[in-house]
XYZ file of C-alpha atoms in Angstrom:
664
model
C -0.250 21.002 -22.654
C -2.653 18.142 -23.381
C -4.094 18.602 -19.894
C -4.334 22.335 -20.514
C -6.083 22.072 -23.875
C -8.420 19.221 -22.894
C -9.160 20.462 -19.401
C -9.084 24.224 -19.111
C -10.076 24.930 -22.701
C -13.045 22.556 -22.944
C -14.749 23.071 -19.589
C -15.341 26.485 -18.063
C -18.689 25.970 -16.330
C -19.154 24.460 -12.914
C -22.176 22.473 -14.100
C -20.212 20.999 -17.027
C -17.407 19.910 -14.695
C -19.826 18.364 -12.212
C -21.567 16.572 -15.092
C -18.301 14.876 -16.090
C -17.733 13.685 -12.534
C -21.322 12.418 -12.330
C -20.790 10.537 -15.615
C -17.709 8.872 -14.127
C -19.821 7.827 -11.120
C -22.465 6.376 -13.435
C -19.803 4.366 -15.267
C -18.630 3.064 -11.851
C -22.128 1.612 -11.239
C -23.113 4.200 -8.621
C -26.781 4.406 -7.658
C -26.531 7.668 -5.727
C -24.277 10.631 -6.451
C -24.186 13.495 -3.950
C -22.892 16.877 -5.082
C -21.948 19.329 -2.336
C -21.234 22.884 -3.445
C -22.054 26.532 -2.605
C -24.890 27.586 -4.902
C -25.123 31.145 -6.247
C -21.530 31.841 -5.236
C -18.362 33.305 -6.731
C -15.604 30.778 -5.967
C -12.588 33.112 -6.250
C -11.445 36.491 -7.516
C -8.244 38.012 -8.855
C -6.548 40.612 -6.656
C -6.011 43.650 -8.883
C -3.029 44.861 -6.891
C -1.068 41.593 -6.914
C -2.754 39.869 -9.902
C -2.991 36.772 -7.680
C -6.013 34.486 -7.385
C -7.700 34.661 -4.014
C -10.269 32.074 -2.985
C -12.982 32.166 -0.340
C -12.285 28.769 1.196
C -14.993 26.900 -0.693
C -14.789 23.352 -2.023
C -16.911 21.209 -4.333
C -17.380 17.509 -3.568
C -18.861 14.773 -5.741
C -19.459 11.607 -3.713
C -20.728 8.313 -5.161
C -21.431 4.775 -3.971
C -19.992 3.074 -7.049
C -17.403 0.288 -7.133
C -14.442 2.680 -6.781
C -10.837 2.009 -7.798
C -7.708 0.673 -6.116
C -4.321 2.420 -6.149
C -3.201 0.024 -8.885
C -6.292 0.760 -10.992
C -5.763 4.479 -10.496
C -2.263 4.208 -11.977
C -3.246 1.817 -14.738
C -6.470 3.447 -15.898
C -7.474 6.733 -14.255
C -4.134 8.554 -14.499
C -3.574 7.652 -18.159
C -4.508 10.695 -20.253
C -6.531 9.928 -23.373
C -6.972 6.196 -22.645
C -10.017 4.714 -24.449
C -11.481 2.396 -21.833
C -13.797 0.720 -24.330
C -10.849 -0.715 -26.250
C -9.208 -2.018 -23.085
C -9.806 -5.737 -22.673
C -9.925 -5.340 -18.902
C -12.614 -2.629 -19.010
C -14.662 -2.562 -22.239
C -17.792 -0.627 -23.115
C -19.938 -1.905 -20.245
C -19.729 -1.152 -16.537
C -18.223 -3.737 -14.204
C -21.258 -4.754 -12.114
C -24.507 -3.466 -13.676
C -23.347 -3.791 -17.295
C -24.384 -0.200 -18.111
C -23.274 1.253 -21.471
C -20.505 3.524 -20.193
C -20.522 7.218 -21.062
C -16.743 7.710 -20.983
C -14.659 7.045 -24.035
C -11.912 9.535 -24.768
C -10.247 9.436 -21.366
C -10.270 13.204 -20.813
C -13.319 13.716 -18.561
C -11.040 13.389 -15.539
C -9.322 16.597 -16.667
C -12.564 18.603 -16.739
C -12.169 20.074 -13.217
C -8.997 21.876 -14.299
C -11.323 24.186 -16.210
C -12.457 25.694 -12.890
C -9.812 24.791 -10.286
C -6.121 24.034 -9.693
C -6.336 21.012 -7.371
C -8.326 17.790 -7.676
C -8.327 15.472 -4.678
C -9.445 11.886 -5.374
C -10.251 9.409 -2.603
C -11.644 6.087 -3.846
C -12.154 2.702 -2.199
C -12.516 -0.310 -4.468
C -11.292 -3.721 -5.549
C -12.172 -6.982 -3.870
C -13.335 -6.706 -0.260
C -10.930 -7.880 2.452
C -11.284 -8.447 6.175
C -10.453 -4.798 6.707
C -12.728 -3.581 3.893
C -11.871 -1.943 0.560
C -8.429 -0.526 -0.173
C -8.289 3.254 -0.621
C -6.525 5.209 -3.365
C -5.978 8.769 -2.152
C -4.045 11.300 -4.232
C -4.051 14.926 -5.325
C -3.728 16.165 -8.932
C -2.031 19.584 -8.925
C -2.429 21.577 -12.139
C 0.776 23.604 -11.732
C 2.867 20.490 -11.047
C 1.392 18.621 -14.005
C 1.916 21.499 -16.431
C 5.703 21.248 -16.681
C 7.865 21.000 -19.789
C 8.938 17.421 -19.169
C 8.225 14.113 -20.882
C 8.514 12.097 -17.653
C 5.362 10.858 -15.854
C 4.240 13.259 -13.123
C 3.967 11.664 -9.670
C 0.788 12.532 -7.753
C 0.884 13.771 -4.174
C -0.362 10.939 -1.964
C -3.128 11.670 0.514
C -3.097 10.633 4.159
C -5.611 7.849 3.544
C -3.816 6.292 0.595
C -3.665 2.484 0.922
C -5.801 2.451 4.041
C -9.173 0.711 4.137
C -12.850 1.601 4.470
C -15.927 -0.547 4.935
C -17.806 0.436 1.776
C -16.706 1.103 -1.793
C -17.157 4.480 -3.448
C -15.376 7.618 -4.586
C -15.105 11.198 -3.382
C -13.689 13.868 -5.689
C -12.955 17.187 -3.999
C -12.150 20.340 -5.988
C -9.998 23.093 -4.456
C -8.041 26.182 -5.481
C -10.625 27.721 -7.745
C -10.391 30.059 -10.686
C -12.751 33.093 -10.789
C -15.835 31.009 -11.616
C -19.396 31.310 -10.333
C -21.730 28.544 -9.228
C -25.224 29.394 -10.548
C -28.320 29.454 -8.363
C -30.437 26.375 -7.669
C -32.825 26.852 -10.594
C -30.121 27.352 -13.225
C -27.790 24.671 -11.845
C -30.644 22.170 -11.855
C -31.526 23.020 -15.460
C -27.920 22.754 -16.613
C -27.350 19.387 -14.942
C -30.767 17.915 -15.790
C -30.424 18.597 -19.519
C -27.010 16.911 -19.598
C -28.386 13.499 -18.724
C -31.077 11.506 -20.467
C -30.535 8.401 -18.366
C -33.474 6.059 -18.805
C -32.849 4.009 -15.663
C -34.634 4.220 -12.344
C -31.726 3.197 -10.118
C -29.610 6.304 -10.513
C -30.017 9.403 -8.366
C -28.222 12.767 -8.358
C -28.615 14.715 -5.109
C -27.541 18.348 -4.639
C -26.605 19.855 -1.266
C -25.996 23.596 -0.901
C -23.052 24.026 1.476
C -23.444 27.776 1.758
C -27.102 28.096 2.742
C -27.938 24.717 4.269
C -30.896 26.026 6.303
C -32.508 28.026 3.506
C -31.921 25.506 0.709
C -32.667 21.897 1.636
C -31.099 19.130 -0.497
C -32.872 18.304 -3.744
C -32.695 15.643 -6.429
C -31.974 16.414 -10.064
C -35.087 15.368 -11.937
C -35.882 15.052 -15.601
C -35.719 18.121 -17.794
C -39.323 19.134 -18.490
C -40.425 21.735 -21.040
C -44.131 22.631 -21.498
C -45.056 22.035 -25.137
C -47.624 23.527 -27.466
C -50.773 21.489 -27.874
C -50.932 19.127 -30.873
C -47.254 19.608 -31.829
C -45.560 16.745 -29.972
C -44.452 13.780 -32.093
C -42.981 10.389 -31.205
C -40.037 9.912 -33.557
C -39.453 6.220 -32.831
C -41.853 5.164 -35.604
C -39.536 6.547 -38.274
C -35.815 5.579 -38.047
C -32.858 7.173 -39.798
C -31.905 5.381 -43.004
C -28.472 5.456 -44.646
C -28.106 5.534 -48.415
C -27.175 1.822 -48.394
C -30.442 0.976 -46.626
C -28.965 0.561 -43.130
C -31.570 1.375 -40.470
C -30.538 3.491 -37.473
C -33.156 3.584 -34.691
C -33.996 6.836 -32.894
C -36.325 7.170 -29.905
C -37.713 10.233 -28.154
C -39.876 13.196 -29.066
C -39.930 16.639 -30.642
C -42.421 19.479 -30.320
C -42.824 23.237 -30.189
C -42.461 24.816 -26.765
C -45.395 26.763 -25.354
C -43.211 29.835 -25.084
C -40.155 31.084 -26.943
C -36.815 30.071 -25.488
C -36.358 31.763 -22.122
C -32.927 30.334 -21.433
C -30.236 28.473 -23.321
C -30.912 25.181 -21.509
C -34.379 24.813 -23.035
C -33.269 25.843 -26.519
C -33.331 23.237 -29.252
C -33.559 19.475 -29.513
C -31.241 17.602 -27.156
C -29.542 14.557 -28.659
C -28.354 11.827 -26.285
C -26.186 8.747 -26.656
C -25.555 6.368 -23.752
C -27.631 8.588 -21.495
C -25.512 11.707 -21.937
C -26.018 14.703 -24.180
C -23.815 14.778 -27.277
C -25.388 17.639 -29.253
C -28.133 20.239 -29.342
C -29.727 21.417 -32.576
C -32.397 23.974 -33.406
C -32.821 22.964 -37.031
C -30.663 19.894 -37.809
C -28.217 22.118 -39.667
C -30.770 23.170 -42.291
C -29.764 26.118 -44.495
C -31.527 29.404 -43.767
C -34.710 30.347 -45.577
C -36.953 27.339 -44.975
C -40.661 27.778 -44.200
C -41.339 28.641 -40.567
C -37.654 29.228 -39.841
C -38.168 31.885 -37.154
C -40.707 29.816 -35.243
C -38.695 26.612 -35.336
C -35.458 28.324 -34.337
C -37.263 29.895 -31.368
C -39.605 27.111 -30.253
C -38.363 23.684 -31.410
C -37.549 21.421 -28.443
C -37.160 17.712 -27.876
C -35.090 14.833 -26.512
C -33.738 12.189 -28.889
C -31.784 9.025 -28.096
C -29.509 7.704 -30.844
C -27.146 5.095 -29.429
C -25.451 4.579 -32.807
C -23.803 7.979 -32.445
C -21.472 6.520 -29.797
C -20.934 2.810 -30.499
C -17.990 0.888 -29.076
C -16.911 -0.602 -32.391
C -18.244 2.083 -34.720
C -17.079 5.452 -36.001
C -16.713 8.106 -33.297
C -19.350 10.643 -34.357
C -19.171 12.890 -31.279
C -16.849 15.904 -31.142
C -14.190 15.999 -28.430
C -16.058 18.528 -26.286
C -19.288 16.462 -26.561
C -21.139 19.551 -27.760
C -21.953 18.407 -31.286
C -21.832 15.530 -33.730
C -20.060 15.204 -37.071
C -22.856 16.321 -39.380
C -20.742 15.865 -42.523
C -20.216 12.143 -41.920
C -22.467 9.591 -43.675
C -24.412 9.130 -40.457
C -24.578 12.881 -39.851
C -25.976 13.630 -43.315
C -28.604 10.911 -42.959
C -29.544 12.320 -39.541
C -29.829 15.800 -41.067
C -32.203 14.562 -43.791
C -34.267 12.723 -41.198
C -34.465 15.866 -39.051
C -35.507 18.025 -42.024
C -38.485 15.753 -42.694
C -39.598 15.921 -39.072
C -39.186 19.702 -39.000
C -41.450 19.999 -42.043
C -44.006 17.709 -40.405
C -43.990 19.638 -37.120
C -44.173 22.965 -38.942
C -47.279 21.844 -40.841
C -48.968 20.264 -37.834
C -48.269 23.258 -35.615
C -49.545 25.949 -37.957
C -53.014 26.213 -36.426
C -52.043 26.035 -32.717
C -49.103 28.343 -33.392
C -51.358 30.987 -34.914
C -53.771 30.662 -32.017
C -50.920 31.251 -29.599
C -49.711 34.319 -31.555
C -53.281 35.583 -31.582
C -53.484 35.268 -27.798
C -50.100 36.953 -27.372
C -51.188 39.908 -29.503
C -54.576 40.355 -27.808
C -52.905 40.291 -24.394
C -50.030 42.625 -25.327
C -52.464 45.092 -26.927
C -55.097 44.864 -24.179
C -57.254 44.730 -27.268
C -60.713 44.085 -25.874
C -60.484 46.940 -23.382
C -59.364 49.335 -26.123
C -62.164 48.228 -28.460
C -64.807 48.761 -25.772
C -63.347 52.149 -24.876
C -63.323 53.239 -28.538
C -66.810 52.104 -29.621
C -70.238 52.021 -28.014
C -72.041 49.987 -30.664
C -71.989 46.309 -29.599
C -71.881 45.066 -33.195
C -68.862 47.225 -33.968
C -67.148 46.031 -30.786
C -67.715 42.380 -31.702
C -66.517 42.997 -35.249
C -63.382 44.687 -33.892
C -62.710 41.756 -31.536
C -63.137 39.189 -34.282
C -61.043 41.229 -36.698
C -58.365 41.628 -34.020
C -58.198 37.850 -33.625
C -57.941 37.298 -37.368
C -55.167 39.859 -37.870
C -53.440 39.077 -34.571
C -52.771 35.457 -35.458
C -50.697 36.634 -38.436
C -48.749 39.271 -36.479
C -44.959 39.264 -36.660
C -44.251 37.160 -33.603
C -40.790 38.512 -32.964
C -42.221 42.067 -32.923
C -44.845 41.448 -30.222
C -42.412 42.535 -27.508
C -42.144 45.924 -29.259
C -44.970 48.006 -27.793
C -44.817 50.497 -30.658
C -45.455 47.690 -33.154
C -48.348 46.362 -31.054
C -49.891 49.821 -30.672
C -49.614 50.611 -34.386
C -51.184 47.287 -35.382
C -53.961 47.844 -32.857
C -54.723 51.272 -34.343
C -54.904 49.853 -37.846
C -57.358 47.141 -36.750
C -59.544 49.520 -34.741
C -59.593 51.986 -37.637
C -60.708 49.365 -40.142
C -63.182 47.584 -37.819
C -66.028 50.150 -38.230
C -65.790 49.905 -42.006
C -65.950 46.144 -41.798
C -68.967 46.385 -39.481
C -70.570 48.741 -42.002
C -70.038 46.253 -44.835
C -71.551 43.493 -42.714
C -74.509 45.745 -41.901
C -75.045 46.471 -45.621
C -74.993 42.753 -46.390
C -77.460 42.025 -43.601
C -79.669 44.880 -44.749
C -79.566 43.601 -48.325
C -80.631 40.129 -47.184
C -83.521 41.566 -45.203
C -84.671 43.816 -48.062
C -84.438 40.960 -50.535
C -86.474 38.810 -48.168
C -88.901 41.709 -47.572
C -88.017 41.697 -43.898
C -86.503 45.179 -43.744
C -87.271 47.362 -40.749
C -86.912 50.958 -39.651
C -84.634 49.763 -36.823
C -82.295 48.116 -39.339
C -82.101 51.330 -41.407
C -81.325 53.369 -38.272
C -78.646 50.835 -37.307
C -77.155 51.025 -40.778
C -76.832 54.814 -40.673
C -75.375 54.650 -37.153
C -72.622 52.342 -38.374
C -72.019 54.628 -41.345
C -71.409 57.501 -38.916
C -69.033 55.353 -36.828
C -67.059 54.384 -39.917
C -66.859 58.022 -40.965
C -65.591 59.041 -37.529
C -62.999 56.245 -37.577
C -61.672 57.515 -40.899
C -61.296 61.026 -39.511
C -59.635 59.634 -36.411
C -57.081 57.679 -38.426
C -56.265 60.718 -40.564
C -55.813 62.782 -37.417
C -53.608 60.101 -35.863
C -51.314 59.985 -38.899
C -51.117 63.777 -39.136
C -50.275 64.227 -35.470
C -47.511 61.612 -35.790
C -46.040 63.403 -38.810
C -46.121 66.798 -37.070
C -44.405 65.332 -34.029
C -41.686 63.834 -36.227
C -41.213 67.115 -38.123
C -40.903 68.966 -34.835
C -38.169 66.552 -33.705
C -36.056 66.800 -36.850
C -36.307 70.580 -37.027
C -35.033 70.722 -33.454
C -32.211 68.300 -34.284
C -31.303 70.107 -37.529
C -31.560 66.969 -39.627
C -30.358 66.674 -43.235
C -32.359 67.431 -46.350
C -32.844 63.688 -46.961
C -34.764 63.239 -43.712
C -36.887 66.340 -44.282
C -37.556 65.313 -47.876
C -38.768 61.919 -46.691
C -41.143 63.418 -44.115
C -42.753 65.784 -46.610
C -42.882 63.058 -49.257
C -44.811 60.838 -46.869
C -46.997 63.679 -45.568
C -47.561 66.155 -48.440
C -50.473 67.750 -46.559
C -47.771 69.548 -44.542
C -47.494 71.853 -47.574
C -51.218 72.448 -47.693
C -53.676 71.068 -45.118
C -56.418 70.536 -47.727
C -54.354 67.872 -49.514
C -56.040 64.456 -49.663
C -54.916 61.139 -51.157
C -57.374 61.647 -54.003
C -55.189 64.451 -55.351
C -52.400 61.992 -56.120
C -53.818 61.326 -59.557
C -52.711 60.308 -63.004
C -52.323 63.950 -64.057
C -49.602 64.487 -61.460
C -47.826 61.320 -62.580
C -48.158 62.422 -66.201
C -46.537 65.788 -65.374
C -43.734 64.008 -63.539
C -42.987 61.682 -66.435
C -43.198 64.354 -69.149
C -41.119 66.957 -67.295
C -38.324 64.490 -66.464
C -38.156 63.518 -70.140
C -38.332 67.195 -71.220
C -35.481 68.211 -68.896
C -33.297 65.340 -70.022
C -33.869 66.193 -73.677
C -33.441 69.985 -73.251
C -30.542 70.119 -70.801
C -28.958 66.672 -71.090
C -29.249 66.048 -67.335
C -31.488 63.909 -65.147
C -33.963 65.425 -62.717
C -35.993 63.488 -60.154
C -39.481 64.579 -59.137
C -41.071 62.678 -56.247
C -44.745 61.973 -55.612
C -44.798 60.734 -52.036
C -41.674 59.201 -50.533
C -39.027 58.134 -53.028
C -36.079 55.812 -52.314
C -33.952 57.910 -54.647
C -33.246 61.399 -53.348
C -35.464 63.744 -55.396
C -34.667 67.230 -56.654
C -38.243 68.336 -55.947
C -41.381 66.905 -54.375
C -44.696 67.352 -56.198
C -47.996 68.068 -54.442
C -51.264 68.690 -56.264
C -53.650 70.646 -54.038
C -57.062 71.369 -55.470
C -56.302 73.418 -58.616
C -52.646 74.298 -58.038
C -49.383 72.402 -58.560
C -46.826 72.763 -55.737
C -43.187 71.980 -56.588
C -41.347 71.771 -53.276
C -37.641 72.595 -52.853
C -36.221 71.740 -49.414
C -33.057 72.998 -47.722
C -31.697 71.703 -44.431
C -32.699 73.384 -41.183
C -30.439 76.376 -40.586
C -29.202 76.424 -44.201
C -28.585 79.852 -45.707
C -29.854 80.013 -49.309
C -27.052 81.609 -51.278
C -25.957 82.521 -54.812
C -25.062 78.972 -55.882
C -28.431 77.706 -54.608
C -30.182 80.426 -56.617
C -28.301 79.609 -59.814
C -29.529 76.009 -59.587
C -33.101 76.947 -58.683
C -33.257 79.690 -61.302
C -32.421 77.185 -64.036
C -35.262 74.953 -62.850
C -37.711 77.879 -62.705
C -36.875 78.724 -66.313
C -37.272 75.058 -67.220
C -40.700 74.804 -65.575
C -41.853 77.929 -67.390
C -40.560 76.654 -70.722
C -42.182 73.263 -70.134
C -45.659 74.712 -69.585
C -45.225 76.930 -72.656
C -44.749 73.779 -74.722
C -47.353 71.681 -72.870
C -50.411 73.907 -72.689
C -52.660 70.841 -72.423
C -51.178 70.045 -68.992
C -51.582 73.591 -67.729
C -55.365 73.177 -67.977
C -55.194 70.548 -65.222
C -53.821 73.175 -62.860
C -56.143 76.175 -63.349
C -54.557 78.100 -60.466
C -51.118 77.612 -61.992
C -47.968 76.310 -60.403
C -45.599 77.507 -57.703
C -42.219 76.463 -56.318
C -42.303 76.267 -52.516
C -38.828 77.011 -51.146
C -38.475 75.837 -47.549
C -35.351 77.363 -46.007
C -34.493 79.511 -43.007
C -32.469 82.413 -44.475
C -31.577 83.915 -47.856
C -28.208 85.637 -48.339
C -27.072 86.540 -51.852
C -24.129 88.864 -52.394
C -24.902 89.402 -56.087
C -27.444 92.240 -56.371
C -28.631 91.269 -59.851
C -29.391 87.747 -58.686
C -31.053 89.077 -55.564
C -33.340 91.227 -57.742
C -34.121 88.250 -59.972
C -35.001 86.196 -56.902
C -37.341 88.978 -55.681
C -39.048 89.271 -59.054
C -39.963 85.568 -59.017
C -41.403 86.065 -55.525
C -43.418 89.064 -56.700
C -44.797 87.132 -59.686
C -46.086 84.402 -57.361
C -44.040 81.647 -59.015
C -41.839 81.314 -55.941
C -42.841 81.270 -52.283
C -40.411 80.984 -49.375
C -41.180 79.827 -45.851
C -38.966 79.252 -42.817
C -38.956 75.845 -41.158
C -40.365 77.250 -37.900
C -43.178 78.991 -39.831
C -43.693 75.825 -41.855
C -44.215 73.829 -38.659
C -46.449 76.481 -37.092
C -48.659 76.589 -40.181
C -48.989 72.805 -40.175
C -49.843 72.749 -36.468
C -52.464 75.489 -36.772
C -54.069 73.990 -39.854
C -54.352 70.553 -38.322
C -55.460 71.820 -34.931
C -58.497 73.196 -36.728
C -58.848 69.903 -38.590
C -58.918 67.944 -35.348
C -61.390 70.128 -33.522
C -64.834 70.013 -35.064
C -66.029 66.444 -35.428
C -63.683 63.961 -33.813
C -64.365 62.021 -30.601
C -63.302 63.801 -27.425
C -60.462 61.374 -26.715
C -58.958 61.995 -30.154
C -59.256 65.783 -29.850
C -57.603 65.678 -26.434
C -54.740 63.499 -27.667
C -54.283 65.636 -30.761
C -54.157 68.850 -28.757
C -51.781 67.332 -26.226
C -49.307 66.304 -28.922
C -49.601 69.581 -30.816
C -49.055 71.602 -27.642
């Protein structure tokens, strides 16, 4: 079960398994490690009919030219599960020949292949050379034979070359009997293996050979893991070590920076932390709590490679987790490392602010095709240049994570292009004022000023048209989908001109707010119940929406599409009609603000009341002009017709065409 938990459960990627075997070769003083495997290949599958694993005849080989092991060393060291070689007097923390700091420690890396296969064949030649060469240890580790409920040592199956000799030392590990695992393609496999090692020695080479497509994919060496970084963000961390609370200094070398682009794959994500040349952890923020300044950017762009040998010392505390995927952040060393990382994150965040904004600016301008749209929209060169400059200024503060959302980009572009003419107009006024003050005014400058005034006016109309067309489109959708009253209420609250096309933002005045406040208080005092009147969109569901158009107050009551207005609906509305009438009787001063009176607009599709008296009462309110009913389809048609006329007379051709297209 130890083999199961420390082999199968910890390693389920081919690259992770190969990395463990490469680390063993490094510890054996190898200078060249050759990995032979079928790239971009599924190694096995499970037969659905028999539920049996079926392979395709592939194998994976890891061959090194290290010092190898003898049969005796295999029994004494390699086949001991969980043996810490660094505490063994005969092995220690340094390699036998080159005195390298060894990567292995916990004695479980040898079990890694069981995460992807059932059989591990080991053939190693080592020991002292003899006249016949180096003695060979050749054996097979069989997962099913090892995993038995027995406390006795499990004998390995001896290979045909066991205790023979070969001329050179070295080890070959061959993996067979695969689980349903896939070998990634060349690009991904290279990334996964390259990021695992931060070996800072020249005399160590990892070579990959594709056994499936030898002609198409020539052998290649695993190089260093390179990530393009953003200009002016890269820092050398060696000048500032980690310091424990007792003053102990812990050196760290390497670098950190912001990547040029957001993480495209998991291999490039975060800062890689190495000890003894092998990765022990990856962090995007050094375990900082959420909410710090620049969190999104750092979690999406922070990269680096750090070397902290004190994380894996022979005689020190073991600070690396068993799966070598993280470190113990809650230890004394881990907390000090976290504080150190937080300071560097703050430094990088500050230093990167300007280049980061420039990059976001470029991303926005490219995603929006901004310059082309500005030149298509305006003919005046000054307005175009103002739009471009304004686009840069706003673009650099865009929500970076939203720039892949074309709707967000398009909406932001429209806002900028709508405001740009007004900004150009202000600049023209300022320039004109300077010229007049300096007695340098000219007829050409006056003509230019009025031209920009016209452009700004047209932009305002265009923006109004754009917003109205969007609202009509949305209303059309929800009517077709028979949405709830809440959705319809929100649309009308945000676009009150749907009630009356002549509505403008200017009509949302203090008088309307005063009526809202006074009536809500009046109703509460008179009837002991709360009523909610909305001006624009309200988070709380309103009973009515208020719209002040010219000289008349519209109180809008909305029913869901398809709803049949019945007796119970009338009882509720009738009470409110009486309340509105009583309110204006008591507040004559407010009635003067609405010279054309007030009306309740009832938007519903059908009216069916079984009570004749109530039906007559309903009709009398209609006849008096205090109540007006309109169907949703008629409501939409009226809005379309009114705004089609609004779009037609004075807008640029492109806007009229787009408006008509949407309305049709």
